[in-house]
CSV table of C-alpha atoms in Angstrom, one decimal:
chain,number,residue,atom,x,y,z
G,755,MET,CA,198.4,-4.8,265.6
G,756,GLU,CA,196.5,-2.5,267.9
G,757,LYS,CA,192.7,-2.7,268.3
G,758,THR,CA,190.9,0.2,270.0
G,759,GLN,CA,187.3,-0.1,271.1
G,760,VAL,CA,185.3,3.0,270.2
G,761,ASN,CA,182.3,3.6,272.4
G,762,PRO,CA,181.4,7.2,273.0
G,763,TRP,CA,178.5,6.1,275.2
G,764,ALA,CA,177.9,3.2,277.7
G,765,TRP,CA,174.4,2.1,276.8
G,766,GLN,CA,175.5,-0.4,274.1
G,767,ASP,CA,177.1,-2.5,276.8
G,768,GLN,CA,173.7,-3.8,277.9
G,769,PHE,CA,173.1,-5.0,274.4
G,770,GLY,CA,176.4,-6.8,274.0
G,771,TYR,CA,178.1,-4.9,271.2
G,772,SER,CA,180.6,-2.1,270.5
G,773,GLN,CA,179.9,1.0,268.4
G,774,ALA,CA,183.2,0.5,266.4
G,775,TRP,CA,186.7,-0.8,266.5
G,776,ARG,CA,189.8,1.1,265.2
G,777,VAL,CA,192.4,-1.3,263.9
G,778,ASP,CA,196.0,-0.2,263.3
G,779,GLN,CA,198.7,-2.2,261.7
G,780,ALA,CA,196.7,-5.4,261.1
G,781,GLN,CA,198.6,-8.2,259.4
G,782,SER,CA,195.5,-9.9,258.0
G,783,VAL,CA,191.8,-9.3,257.6
G,784,VAL,CA,189.3,-12.2,257.4
G,785,PHE,CA,185.9,-11.6,255.8
G,786,LEU,CA,183.5,-14.4,256.8
G,787,ALA,CA,180.7,-15.2,254.5
G,788,GLY,CA,177.2,-15.4,256.1
G,789,GLN,CA,177.1,-18.5,258.2
G,790,VAL,CA,173.8,-20.4,258.4
G,791,PRO,CA,172.7,-23.3,260.6
G,792,ILE,CA,173.9,-26.0,258.2
G,793,SER,CA,175.8,-29.0,259.7
G,794,PRO,CA,179.2,-30.1,258.4
G,795,GLU,CA,177.3,-32.8,256.5
G,796,GLY,CA,175.2,-30.1,254.8
G,797,GLN,CA,171.9,-30.6,256.7
G,798,LEU,CA,169.7,-27.9,258.2
G,799,VAL,CA,170.1,-27.9,262.0
G,800,GLY,CA,167.2,-26.9,264.3
G,801,GLU,CA,164.3,-26.5,262.0
G,802,GLY,CA,162.0,-24.0,263.7
G,803,ASP,CA,164.3,-23.7,266.7
G,804,ILE,CA,166.0,-20.3,266.8
G,805,GLU,CA,168.3,-21.2,269.7
G,806,ALA,CA,169.6,-24.4,268.0
G,807,GLN,CA,170.1,-22.5,264.8
G,808,CYS,CA,172.0,-19.7,266.5
G,809,ARG,CA,174.2,-22.3,268.2
G,810,GLN,CA,175.0,-24.0,264.9
G,811,VAL,CA,175.8,-20.7,263.3
G,812,PHE,CA,178.3,-19.9,266.0
G,813,GLU,CA,179.8,-23.4,265.7
G,814,ASN,CA,180.2,-22.7,262.0
G,815,LEU,CA,181.7,-19.3,262.6
G,816,ASN,CA,184.2,-20.9,265.0
G,817,ALA,CA,185.2,-23.5,262.4
G,818,VAL,CA,185.8,-20.9,259.7
G,819,LEU,CA,187.7,-18.6,262.1
G,820,GLU,CA,189.8,-21.5,263.3
G,821,GLN,CA,190.7,-22.6,259.8
G,822,ALA,CA,191.7,-18.9,259.0
G,823,GLY,CA,193.9,-18.9,262.1
G,824,ALA,CA,191.6,-16.6,264.1
G,825,THR,CA,189.3,-16.8,267.1
G,826,PHE,CA,186.2,-15.0,268.3
G,827,ASP,CA,188.6,-12.5,270.1
G,828,ASP,CA,189.7,-11.3,266.6
G,829,LEU,CA,186.1,-10.3,265.5
G,830,VAL,CA,185.6,-6.6,265.0
G,831,LYS,CA,182.3,-6.6,263.1
G,832,VAL,CA,179.3,-8.9,263.1
G,833,THR,CA,176.0,-8.6,261.1
G,834,VAL,CA,173.1,-10.8,262.0
G,835,TYR,CA,170.1,-11.3,259.7
G,836,LEU,CA,167.0,-12.6,261.4
G,837,LEU,CA,163.6,-13.6,259.9
G,838,ASP,CA,162.0,-12.3,263.2
G,839,ALA,CA,163.7,-9.5,265.1
G,840,THR,CA,161.9,-10.6,268.3
G,841,ASN,CA,164.5,-13.5,268.3
G,842,LEU,CA,167.3,-11.0,268.9
G,843,PRO,CA,167.5,-11.7,272.7
G,844,VAL,CA,167.9,-15.4,272.0
G,845,TYR,CA,170.7,-14.6,269.4
G,846,ARG,CA,172.4,-12.3,271.9
G,847,ARG,CA,172.3,-15.0,274.6
G,848,VAL,CA,173.9,-17.6,272.4
G,849,LYS,CA,176.4,-15.1,271.0
G,850,ALA,CA,177.5,-14.3,274.6
G,851,GLU,CA,178.5,-18.0,275.1
G,852,PHE,CA,180.9,-17.8,272.2
G,853,VAL,CA,182.0,-14.2,272.0
G,854,THR,CA,183.2,-13.1,275.5
G,855,GLY,CA,185.0,-10.0,276.6
G,856,ARG,CA,185.0,-6.9,274.4
G,857,GLN,CA,182.3,-7.2,271.9
G,858,PRO,CA,182.5,-6.6,268.1
G,859,ALA,CA,180.7,-3.8,266.4
G,860,SER,CA,177.3,-5.3,265.4
G,861,THR,CA,174.3,-4.8,263.3
G,862,ALA,CA,171.0,-6.7,263.4
G,863,ILE,CA,168.7,-6.7,260.5
G,864,GLU,CA,165.2,-8.3,260.1
G,865,VAL,CA,164.8,-9.8,256.6
G,866,LYS,CA,161.9,-11.3,254.7
G,867,ALA,CA,163.8,-14.4,253.7
G,868,LEU,CA,167.2,-16.0,253.7
G,869,ALA,CA,168.9,-18.1,251.1
G,870,PHE,CA,167.3,-21.5,251.9
G,871,PRO,CA,163.9,-22.5,253.3
G,872,GLY,CA,163.9,-23.1,257.0
G,873,LEU,CA,166.7,-20.7,257.8
G,874,LEU,CA,165.9,-18.3,260.7
G,875,VAL,CA,169.3,-16.7,261.2
G,876,GLU,CA,172.5,-15.9,259.2
G,877,VAL,CA,175.6,-14.2,260.6
G,878,GLU,CA,178.5,-12.6,258.7
G,879,ALA,CA,181.6,-11.2,260.3
G,880,ILE,CA,185.0,-9.6,259.9
G,881,ALA,CA,188.1,-10.5,261.9
G,882,VAL,CA,191.5,-8.8,262.0
G,883,LEU,CA,194.8,-10.4,263.0
């Protein structure tokens, strides 16, 4: 498989994402459902704490990627849903701890509500292998 980062400009680097990825000859594509800050035991993590919630979301993404035979390096697209877009810098900071190197194409969306009360963030992703 060959993955080619597509960035016609340089400004997106300061925001920690890529404009697009071209993927040729992928063996597998993994579509990750939106991950929320729910512990393996099914409990909300970090009520009212965006950083704790983002951290749990990335722990959950890691677990799903791992079970699918993938890693954060295989991500090509990430979409984050936030109840408050002013929390985007916190999300970016936590994401940078988990997703290093070349960044996936990303979209951030502020929403009115998420699936369960208390959720501040949800992240869905696509990985290619």
